[in-house]
Amino acid sequence: MKLLRPSGEDPDDDRALLRAVAQGDTKALATLYDRHAGWLLARLGRRCADAETVREVLQDTFVTVWRSAGSHRGARVGGWLWVIASRRLVDAQRAHARTDLATRAESNGWAATVPSAEERVLAGLEYGDVGAALDRISPELREVLRATVIDGLTTRETARLLGIPEGTVKTRAMRARRELRAALERSAPEPGPLGGTA
């Protein structure tokens, strides 16, 4: 499977554009959009058949870029954009699923208040112990885990996305899992004297 990427992406030029966006330069944002919107739209379209949702996600992605350009820390800009876009797509799909469920529930006369298993898992990844443990591992390891586990990319896609060799992706994924496991063990409650938690 061919991974759509920005052609001729110049990492230094993209980072300079992001710095300008962080200072409020709308022309820099427009240039960044022109450079990356095409491949983002194509990749999002592979994951979602609803063209309207894909367009909304692309717009939300660049609104997020406008708001958080100053938080970019060294990763390839294309990879950073894809992480934002893929998360916005997951958010949009969850919102649509909730709306559909609420509409069906309303038409059937029952309340839809129980979150799906996927929603509970994703919420745990973002906000629970796993999310806290993810925040404690190094950024380059966290980046690989998010791409391969949360975003569901293959080793090859992750390598292209992050601009690193496939072997490095595999090595970092192993290290990330080991560090994540250790971080989770450190955050686990101590067993009490009778086997319960203290």
JSON list of C-alpha atoms in Angstrom, two decimals:
[
{"chain": "A", "resi": 1, "resn": "MET", "atom": "CA", "xyz": [0.00, 0.00, 0.00]},
{"chain": "A", "resi": 2, "resn": "LYS", "atom": "CA", "xyz": [1.42, 3.33, -1.04]},
{"chain": "A", "resi": 3, "resn": "LEU", "atom": "CA", "xyz": [1.40, 5.92, 1.72]},
{"chain": "A", "resi": 4, "resn": "LEU", "atom": "CA", "xyz": [0.41, 9.36, 0.52]},
{"chain": "A", "resi": 5, "resn": "ARG", "atom": "CA", "xyz": [2.94, 11.93, 1.66]},
{"chain": "A", "resi": 6, "resn": "PRO", "atom": "CA", "xyz": [3.66, 15.52, 0.86]},
{"chain": "A", "resi": 7, "resn": "SER", "atom": "CA", "xyz": [5.91, 15.63, -2.18]},
{"chain": "A", "resi": 8, "resn": "GLY", "atom": "CA", "xyz": [9.19, 17.40, -1.69]},
{"chain": "A", "resi": 9, "resn": "GLU", "atom": "CA", "xyz": [8.50, 18.17, 1.96]},
{"chain": "A", "resi": 10, "resn": "ASP", "atom": "CA", "xyz": [11.29, 20.35, 3.30]},
{"chain": "A", "resi": 11, "resn": "PRO", "atom": "CA", "xyz": [11.37, 19.75, 7.08]},
{"chain": "A", "resi": 12, "resn": "ASP", "atom": "CA", "xyz": [13.27, 22.97, 7.81]},
{"chain": "A", "resi": 13, "resn": "ASP", "atom": "CA", "xyz": [10.95, 25.06, 5.65]},
{"chain": "A", "resi": 14, "resn": "ASP", "atom": "CA", "xyz": [7.86, 23.46, 7.23]},
{"chain": "A", "resi": 15, "resn": "ARG", "atom": "CA", "xyz": [9.19, 24.14, 10.72]},
{"chain": "A", "resi": 16, "resn": "ALA", "atom": "CA", "xyz": [9.85, 27.77, 9.75]},
{"chain": "A", "resi": 17, "resn": "LEU", "atom": "CA", "xyz": [6.26, 28.01, 8.51]},
{"chain": "A", "resi": 18, "resn": "LEU", "atom": "CA", "xyz": [4.99, 26.58, 11.81]},
{"chain": "A", "resi": 19, "resn": "ARG", "atom": "CA", "xyz": [7.03, 29.10, 13.78]},
{"chain": "A", "resi": 20, "resn": "ALA", "atom": "CA", "xyz": [5.48, 31.86, 11.67]},
{"chain": "A", "resi": 21, "resn": "VAL", "atom": "CA", "xyz": [1.99, 30.42, 12.22]},
{"chain": "A", "resi": 22, "resn": "ALA", "atom": "CA", "xyz": [2.67, 30.40, 15.97]},
{"chain": "A", "resi": 23, "resn": "GLN", "atom": "CA", "xyz": [3.32, 34.14, 15.69]},
{"chain": "A", "resi": 24, "resn": "GLY", "atom": "CA", "xyz": [-0.01, 34.71, 13.94]},
{"chain": "A", "resi": 25, "resn": "ASP", "atom": "CA", "xyz": [1.11, 34.68, 10.28]},
{"chain": "A", "resi": 26, "resn": "THR", "atom": "CA", "xyz": [-1.97, 33.71, 8.22]},
{"chain": "A", "resi": 27, "resn": "LYS", "atom": "CA", "xyz": [0.04, 33.58, 4.97]},
{"chain": "A", "resi": 28, "resn": "ALA", "atom": "CA", "xyz": [2.29, 30.93, 6.52]},
{"chain": "A", "resi": 29, "resn": "LEU", "atom": "CA", "xyz": [-0.80, 28.93, 7.48]},
{"chain": "A", "resi": 30, "resn": "ALA", "atom": "CA", "xyz": [-2.12, 29.23, 3.91]},
{"chain": "A", "resi": 31, "resn": "THR", "atom": "CA", "xyz": [1.22, 28.00, 2.55]},
{"chain": "A", "resi": 32, "resn": "LEU", "atom": "CA", "xyz": [1.25, 25.09, 4.99]},
{"chain": "A", "resi": 33, "resn": "TYR", "atom": "CA", "xyz": [-2.33, 24.27, 3.99]},
{"chain": "A", "resi": 34, "resn": "ASP", "atom": "CA", "xyz": [-1.49, 24.37, 0.27]},
{"chain": "A", "resi": 35, "resn": "ARG", "atom": "CA", "xyz": [1.50, 22.11, 0.85]},
{"chain": "A", "resi": 36, "resn": "HIS", "atom": "CA", "xyz": [-0.21, 19.47, 3.00]},
{"chain": "A", "resi": 37, "resn": "ALA", "atom": "CA", "xyz": [-4.00, 19.55, 2.51]},
{"chain": "A", "resi": 38, "resn": "GLY", "atom": "CA", "xyz": [-4.00, 17.37, -0.61]},
{"chain": "A", "resi": 39, "resn": "TRP", "atom": "CA", "xyz": [-2.26, 14.36, 0.86]},
{"chain": "A", "resi": 40, "resn": "LEU", "atom": "CA", "xyz": [-4.11, 14.74, 4.18]},
{"chain": "A", "resi": 41, "resn": "LEU", "atom": "CA", "xyz": [-7.45, 14.79, 2.35]},
{"chain": "A", "resi": 42, "resn": "ALA", "atom": "CA", "xyz": [-6.51, 11.66, 0.39]},
{"chain": "A", "resi": 43, "resn": "ARG", "atom": "CA", "xyz": [-5.35, 9.74, 3.48]},
{"chain": "A", "resi": 44, "resn": "LEU", "atom": "CA", "xyz": [-8.39, 10.77, 5.51]},
{"chain": "A", "resi": 45, "resn": "GLY", "atom": "CA", "xyz": [-10.59, 9.70, 2.59]},
{"chain": "A", "resi": 46, "resn": "ARG", "atom": "CA", "xyz": [-9.10, 6.20, 2.82]},
{"chain": "A", "resi": 47, "resn": "ARG", "atom": "CA", "xyz": [-10.25, 5.95, 6.44]},
{"chain": "A", "resi": 48, "resn": "CYS", "atom": "CA", "xyz": [-13.66, 7.57, 6.07]},
{"chain": "A", "resi": 49, "resn": "ALA", "atom": "CA", "xyz": [-16.10, 7.26, 3.15]},
{"chain": "A", "resi": 50, "resn": "ASP", "atom": "CA", "xyz": [-18.08, 10.37, 4.14]},
{"chain": "A", "resi": 51, "resn": "ALA", "atom": "CA", "xyz": [-16.56, 13.23, 2.12]},
{"chain": "A", "resi": 52, "resn": "GLU", "atom": "CA", "xyz": [-18.26, 15.89, 4.27]},
{"chain": "A", "resi": 53, "resn": "THR", "atom": "CA", "xyz": [-16.75, 14.44, 7.45]},
{"chain": "A", "resi": 54, "resn": "VAL", "atom": "CA", "xyz": [-13.32, 14.32, 5.77]},
{"chain": "A", "resi": 55, "resn": "ARG", "atom": "CA", "xyz": [-13.59, 18.00, 4.77]},
{"chain": "A", "resi": 56, "resn": "GLU", "atom": "CA", "xyz": [-14.66, 18.97, 8.29]},
{"chain": "A", "resi": 57, "resn": "VAL", "atom": "CA", "xyz": [-11.75, 17.01, 9.78]},
{"chain": "A", "resi": 58, "resn": "LEU", "atom": "CA", "xyz": [-9.29, 18.69, 7.42]},
{"chain": "A", "resi": 59, "resn": "GLN", "atom": "CA", "xyz": [-10.63, 22.10, 8.45]},
{"chain": "A", "resi": 60, "resn": "ASP", "atom": "CA", "xyz": [-10.48, 21.17, 12.15]},
{"chain": "A", "resi": 61, "resn": "THR", "atom": "CA", "xyz": [-6.91, 19.97, 11.65]},
{"chain": "A", "resi": 62, "resn": "PHE", "atom": "CA", "xyz": [-5.74, 23.35, 10.38]},
{"chain": "A", "resi": 63, "resn": "VAL", "atom": "CA", "xyz": [-7.73, 25.20, 13.05]},
{"chain": "A", "resi": 64, "resn": "THR", "atom": "CA", "xyz": [-5.81, 23.08, 15.58]},
{"chain": "A", "resi": 65, "resn": "VAL", "atom": "CA", "xyz": [-2.55, 23.90, 13.79]},
{"chain": "A", "resi": 66, "resn": "TRP", "atom": "CA", "xyz": [-3.40, 27.61, 14.04]},
{"chain": "A", "resi": 67, "resn": "ARG", "atom": "CA", "xyz": [-4.07, 27.29, 17.76]},
{"chain": "A", "resi": 68, "resn": "SER", "atom": "CA", "xyz": [-1.20, 25.00, 18.70]},
{"chain": "A", "resi": 69, "resn": "ALA", "atom": "CA", "xyz": [1.63, 25.65, 16.23]},
{"chain": "A", "resi": 70, "resn": "GLY", "atom": "CA", "xyz": [3.76, 26.86, 19.13]},
{"chain": "A", "resi": 71, "resn": "SER", "atom": "CA", "xyz": [3.52, 23.42, 20.78]},
{"chain": "A", "resi": 72, "resn": "HIS", "atom": "CA", "xyz": [5.23, 21.61, 17.87]},
{"chain": "A", "resi": 73, "resn": "ARG", "atom": "CA", "xyz": [8.41, 20.04, 19.18]},
{"chain": "A", "resi": 74, "resn": "GLY", "atom": "CA", "xyz": [10.76, 18.76, 16.49]},
{"chain": "A", "resi": 75, "resn": "ALA", "atom": "CA", "xyz": [8.80, 15.94, 14.84]},
{"chain": "A", "resi": 76, "resn": "ARG", "atom": "CA", "xyz": [8.41, 16.08, 11.07]},
{"chain": "A", "resi": 77, "resn": "VAL", "atom": "CA", "xyz": [5.61, 18.50, 10.33]},
{"chain": "A", "resi": 78, "resn": "GLY", "atom": "CA", "xyz": [3.85, 16.04, 8.01]},
{"chain": "A", "resi": 79, "resn": "GLY", "atom": "CA", "xyz": [3.80, 13.43, 10.77]},
{"chain": "A", "resi": 80, "resn": "TRP", "atom": "CA", "xyz": [2.59, 15.97, 13.32]},
{"chain": "A", "resi": 81, "resn": "LEU", "atom": "CA", "xyz": [-0.22, 17.04, 10.97]},
{"chain": "A", "resi": 82, "resn": "TRP", "atom": "CA", "xyz": [-1.25, 13.43, 10.40]},
{"chain": "A", "resi": 83, "resn": "VAL", "atom": "CA", "xyz": [-1.43, 12.73, 14.13]},
{"chain": "A", "resi": 84, "resn": "ILE", "atom": "CA", "xyz": [-3.70, 15.77, 14.55]},
{"chain": "A", "resi": 85, "resn": "ALA", "atom": "CA", "xyz": [-5.84, 14.82, 11.55]},
{"chain": "A", "resi": 86, "resn": "SER", "atom": "CA", "xyz": [-6.23, 11.17, 12.55]},
{"chain": "A", "resi": 87, "resn": "ARG", "atom": "CA", "xyz": [-7.27, 12.16, 16.07]},
{"chain": "A", "resi": 88, "resn": "ARG", "atom": "CA", "xyz": [-9.77, 14.67, 14.71]},
{"chain": "A", "resi": 89, "resn": "LEU", "atom": "CA", "xyz": [-11.17, 11.91, 12.48]},
{"chain": "A", "resi": 90, "resn": "VAL", "atom": "CA", "xyz": [-11.61, 9.58, 15.46]},
{"chain": "A", "resi": 91, "resn": "ASP", "atom": "CA", "xyz": [-13.33, 12.41, 17.36]},
{"chain": "A", "resi": 92, "resn": "ALA", "atom": "CA", "xyz": [-15.64, 13.14, 14.41]},
{"chain": "A", "resi": 93, "resn": "GLN", "atom": "CA", "xyz": [-16.53, 9.49, 13.94]},
{"chain": "A", "resi": 94, "resn": "ARG", "atom": "CA", "xyz": [-17.28, 9.12, 17.65]},
{"chain": "A", "resi": 95, "resn": "ALA", "atom": "CA", "xyz": [-19.46, 12.24, 17.58]},
{"chain": "A", "resi": 96, "resn": "HIS", "atom": "CA", "xyz": [-21.37, 10.94, 14.56]},
{"chain": "A", "resi": 97, "resn": "ALA", "atom": "CA", "xyz": [-21.81, 7.55, 16.21]},
{"chain": "A", "resi": 98, "resn": "ARG", "atom": "CA", "xyz": [-23.15, 9.19, 19.38]},
{"chain": "A", "resi": 99, "resn": "THR", "atom": "CA", "xyz": [-25.54, 11.35, 17.35]},
{"chain": "A", "resi": 100, "resn": "ASP", "atom": "CA", "xyz": [-26.77, 8.32, 15.40]},
{"chain": "A", "resi": 101, "resn": "LEU", "atom": "CA", "xyz": [-27.21, 6.33, 18.60]},
{"chain": "A", "resi": 102, "resn": "ALA", "atom": "CA", "xyz": [-29.09, 9.19, 20.28]},
{"chain": "A", "resi": 103, "resn": "THR", "atom": "CA", "xyz": [-31.34, 9.58, 17.23]},
{"chain": "A", "resi": 104, "resn": "ARG", "atom": "CA", "xyz": [-32.11, 5.85, 17.17]},
{"chain": "A", "resi": 105, "resn": "ALA", "atom": "CA", "xyz": [-32.64, 5.84, 20.93]},
{"chain": "A", "resi": 106, "resn": "GLU", "atom": "CA", "xyz": [-35.03, 8.77, 20.69]},
{"chain": "A", "resi": 107, "resn": "SER", "atom": "CA", "xyz": [-37.03, 7.12, 17.91]},
{"chain": "A", "resi": 108, "resn": "ASN", "atom": "CA", "xyz": [-37.19, 3.86, 19.92]},
{"chain": "A", "resi": 109, "resn": "GLY", "atom": "CA", "xyz": [-38.07, 5.63, 23.16]},
{"chain": "A", "resi": 110, "resn": "TRP", "atom": "CA", "xyz": [-35.03, 4.55, 25.22]},
{"chain": "A", "resi": 111, "resn": "ALA", "atom": "CA", "xyz": [-32.11, 6.50, 26.63]},
{"chain": "A", "resi": 112, "resn": "ALA", "atom": "CA", "xyz": [-28.61, 6.03, 25.21]},
{"chain": "A", "resi": 113, "resn": "THR", "atom": "CA", "xyz": [-26.33, 6.78, 28.12]},
{"chain": "A", "resi": 114, "resn": "VAL", "atom": "CA", "xyz": [-23.96, 3.81, 28.15]},
{"chain": "A", "resi": 115, "resn": "PRO", "atom": "CA", "xyz": [-20.68, 4.50, 26.30]},
{"chain": "A", "resi": 116, "resn": "SER", "atom": "CA", "xyz": [-19.48, 1.89, 23.82]},
{"chain": "A", "resi": 117, "resn": "ALA", "atom": "CA", "xyz": [-16.54, -0.36, 24.64]},
{"chain": "A", "resi": 118, "resn": "GLU", "atom": "CA", "xyz": [-14.41, 1.54, 22.11]},
{"chain": "A", "resi": 119, "resn": "GLU", "atom": "CA", "xyz": [-15.29, 4.87, 23.77]},
{"chain": "A", "resi": 120, "resn": "ARG", "atom": "CA", "xyz": [-14.32, 3.51, 27.18]},
{"chain": "A", "resi": 121, "resn": "VAL", "atom": "CA", "xyz": [-10.99, 2.17, 25.87]},
{"chain": "A", "resi": 122, "resn": "LEU", "atom": "CA", "xyz": [-10.14, 5.40, 24.02]},
{"chain": "A", "resi": 123, "resn": "ALA", "atom": "CA", "xyz": [-11.08, 7.49, 27.06]},
{"chain": "A", "resi": 124, "resn": "GLY", "atom": "CA", "xyz": [-8.79, 5.29, 29.15]},
{"chain": "A", "resi": 125, "resn": "LEU", "atom": "CA", "xyz": [-5.97, 5.83, 26.66]},
{"chain": "A", "resi": 126, "resn": "GLU", "atom": "CA", "xyz": [-6.39, 9.60, 26.81]},
{"chain": "A", "resi": 127, "resn": "TYR", "atom": "CA", "xyz": [-7.36, 10.22, 30.42]},
{"chain": "A", "resi": 128, "resn": "GLY", "atom": "CA", "xyz": [-6.80, 7.11, 32.51]},
{"chain": "A", "resi": 129, "resn": "ASP", "atom": "CA", "xyz": [-3.73, 5.34, 33.83]},
{"chain": "A", "resi": 130, "resn": "VAL", "atom": "CA", "xyz": [-2.53, 4.52, 30.31]},
{"chain": "A", "resi": 131, "resn": "GLY", "atom": "CA", "xyz": [-2.72, 8.18, 29.27]},
{"chain": "A", "resi": 132, "resn": "ALA", "atom": "CA", "xyz": [-0.77, 9.23, 32.35]},
{"chain": "A", "resi": 133, "resn": "ALA", "atom": "CA", "xyz": [1.81, 6.49, 31.73]},
{"chain": "A", "resi": 134, "resn": "LEU", "atom": "CA", "xyz": [2.11, 7.55, 28.07]},
{"chain": "A", "resi": 135, "resn": "ASP", "atom": "CA", "xyz": [2.93, 11.06, 29.22]},
{"chain": "A", "resi": 136, "resn": "ARG", "atom": "CA", "xyz": [5.84, 9.68, 31.29]},
{"chain": "A", "resi": 137, "resn": "ILE", "atom": "CA", "xyz": [7.67, 7.97, 28.41]},
{"chain": "A", "resi": 138, "resn": "SER", "atom": "CA", "xyz": [9.95, 9.85, 26.03]},
{"chain": "A", "resi": 139, "resn": "PRO", "atom": "CA", "xyz": [8.30, 11.75, 23.14]},
{"chain": "A", "resi": 140, "resn": "GLU", "atom": "CA", "xyz": [9.92, 9.71, 20.35]},
{"chain": "A", "resi": 141, "resn": "LEU", "atom": "CA", "xyz": [8.67, 6.46, 21.92]},
{"chain": "A", "resi": 142, "resn": "ARG", "atom": "CA", "xyz": [5.23, 7.92, 22.62]},
{"chain": "A", "resi": 143, "resn": "GLU", "atom": "CA", "xyz": [5.03, 9.09, 18.98]},
{"chain": "A", "resi": 144, "resn": "VAL", "atom": "CA", "xyz": [5.67, 5.54, 17.70]},
{"chain": "A", "resi": 145, "resn": "LEU", "atom": "CA", "xyz": [3.13, 4.00, 20.10]},
{"chain": "A", "resi": 146, "resn": "ARG", "atom": "CA", "xyz": [0.45, 6.49, 19.16]},
{"chain": "A", "resi": 147, "resn": "ALA", "atom": "CA", "xyz": [1.03, 5.93, 15.45]},
{"chain": "A", "resi": 148, "resn": "THR", "atom": "CA", "xyz": [1.08, 2.12, 15.63]},
{"chain": "A", "resi": 149, "resn": "VAL", "atom": "CA", "xyz": [-1.40, 1.41, 18.41]},
{"chain": "A", "resi": 150, "resn": "ILE", "atom": "CA", "xyz": [-3.82, 4.32, 18.64]},
{"chain": "A", "resi": 151, "resn": "ASP", "atom": "CA", "xyz": [-3.81, 5.40, 14.98]},
{"chain": "A", "resi": 152, "resn": "GLY", "atom": "CA", "xyz": [-3.44, 1.82, 13.73]},
{"chain": "A", "resi": 153, "resn": "LEU", "atom": "CA", "xyz": [-0.64, 2.48, 11.24]},
{"chain": "A", "resi": 154, "resn": "THR", "atom": "CA", "xyz": [1.64, -0.29, 9.99]},
{"chain": "A", "resi": 155, "resn": "THR", "atom": "CA", "xyz": [5.37, -0.26, 10.69]},
{"chain": "A", "resi": 156, "resn": "ARG", "atom": "CA", "xyz": [6.02, 0.95, 7.14]},
{"chain": "A", "resi": 157, "resn": "GLU", "atom": "CA", "xyz": [3.40, 3.73, 7.38]},
{"chain": "A", "resi": 158, "resn": "THR", "atom": "CA", "xyz": [4.78, 4.81, 10.75]},
{"chain": "A", "resi": 159, "resn": "ALA", "atom": "CA", "xyz": [8.32, 4.89, 9.38]},
{"chain": "A", "resi": 160, "resn": "ARG", "atom": "CA", "xyz": [7.27, 7.08, 6.48]},
{"chain": "A", "resi": 161, "resn": "LEU", "atom": "CA", "xyz": [5.10, 9.27, 8.66]},
{"chain": "A", "resi": 162, "resn": "LEU", "atom": "CA", "xyz": [7.84, 9.94, 11.21]},
{"chain": "A", "resi": 163, "resn": "GLY", "atom": "CA", "xyz": [10.70, 9.96, 8.72]},
{"chain": "A", "resi": 164, "resn": "ILE", "atom": "CA", "xyz": [12.63, 7.13, 10.42]},
{"chain": "A", "resi": 165, "resn": "PRO", "atom": "CA", "xyz": [13.70, 3.64, 9.24]},
{"chain": "A", "resi": 166, "resn": "GLU", "atom": "CA", "xyz": [11.32, 0.71, 9.79]},
{"chain": "A", "resi": 167, "resn": "GLY", "atom": "CA", "xyz": [13.88, -1.00, 12.05]},
{"chain": "A", "resi": 168, "resn": "THR", "atom": "CA", "xyz": [13.90, 2.10, 14.25]},
{"chain": "A", "resi": 169, "resn": "VAL", "atom": "CA", "xyz": [10.09, 1.97, 14.45]},
{"chain": "A", "resi": 170, "resn": "LYS", "atom": "CA", "xyz": [10.26, -1.66, 15.61]},
{"chain": "A", "resi": 171, "resn": "THR", "atom": "CA", "xyz": [13.00, -0.93, 18.16]},
{"chain": "A", "resi": 172, "resn": "ARG", "atom": "CA", "xyz": [11.20, 2.11, 19.53]},
{"chain": "A", "resi": 173, "resn": "ALA", "atom": "CA", "xyz": [7.90, 0.21, 19.68]},
{"chain": "A", "resi": 174, "resn": "MET", "atom": "CA", "xyz": [9.55, -2.52, 21.80]},
{"chain": "A", "resi": 175, "resn": "ARG", "atom": "CA", "xyz": [11.19, 0.05, 24.08]},
{"chain": "A", "resi": 176, "resn": "ALA", "atom": "CA", "xyz": [7.95, 2.04, 24.32]},
{"chain": "A", "resi": 177, "resn": "ARG", "atom": "CA", "xyz": [5.95, -1.02, 25.37]},
{"chain": "A", "resi": 178, "resn": "ARG", "atom": "CA", "xyz": [8.58, -1.90, 27.97]},
{"chain": "A", "resi": 179, "resn": "GLU", "atom": "CA", "xyz": [8.66, 1.66, 29.36]},
{"chain": "A", "resi": 180, "resn": "LEU", "atom": "CA", "xyz": [4.86, 1.91, 29.28]},
{"chain": "A", "resi": 181, "resn": "ARG", "atom": "CA", "xyz": [4.55, -1.37, 31.18]},
{"chain": "A", "resi": 182, "resn": "ALA", "atom": "CA", "xyz": [7.05, -0.13, 33.78]},
{"chain": "A", "resi": 183, "resn": "ALA", "atom": "CA", "xyz": [5.23, 3.21, 34.10]},
{"chain": "A", "resi": 184, "resn": "LEU", "atom": "CA", "xyz": [1.91, 1.40, 34.58]},
{"chain": "A", "resi": 185, "resn": "GLU", "atom": "CA", "xyz": [3.43, -0.87, 37.22]},
{"chain": "A", "resi": 186, "resn": "ARG", "atom": "CA", "xyz": [4.77, 2.17, 39.11]},
{"chain": "A", "resi": 187, "resn": "SER", "atom": "CA", "xyz": [1.31, 3.78, 39.06]},
{"chain": "A", "resi": 188, "resn": "ALA", "atom": "CA", "xyz": [-0.51, 0.61, 40.22]},
{"chain": "A", "resi": 189, "resn": "PRO", "atom": "CA", "xyz": [-1.81, 0.80, 43.79]},
{"chain": "A", "resi": 190, "resn": "GLU", "atom": "CA", "xyz": [0.21, -1.08, 46.41]},
{"chain": "A", "resi": 191, "resn": "PRO", "atom": "CA", "xyz": [-1.51, -4.24, 47.67]},
{"chain": "A", "resi": 192, "resn": "GLY", "atom": "CA", "xyz": [-2.78, -3.97, 51.22]},
{"chain": "A", "resi": 193, "resn": "PRO", "atom": "CA", "xyz": [-1.91, -6.40, 54.04]},
{"chain": "A", "resi": 194, "resn": "LEU", "atom": "CA", "xyz": [-4.74, -8.78, 53.12]},
{"chain": "A", "resi": 195, "resn": "GLY", "atom": "CA", "xyz": [-4.28, -8.68, 49.34]},
{"chain": "A", "resi": 196, "resn": "GLY", "atom": "CA", "xyz": [-6.52, -5.67, 48.72]},
{"chain": "A", "resi": 197, "resn": "THR", "atom": "CA", "xyz": [-5.34, -2.25, 47.69]},
{"chain": "A", "resi": 198, "resn": "ALA", "atom": "CA", "xyz": [-4.07, 0.12, 50.34]}
]
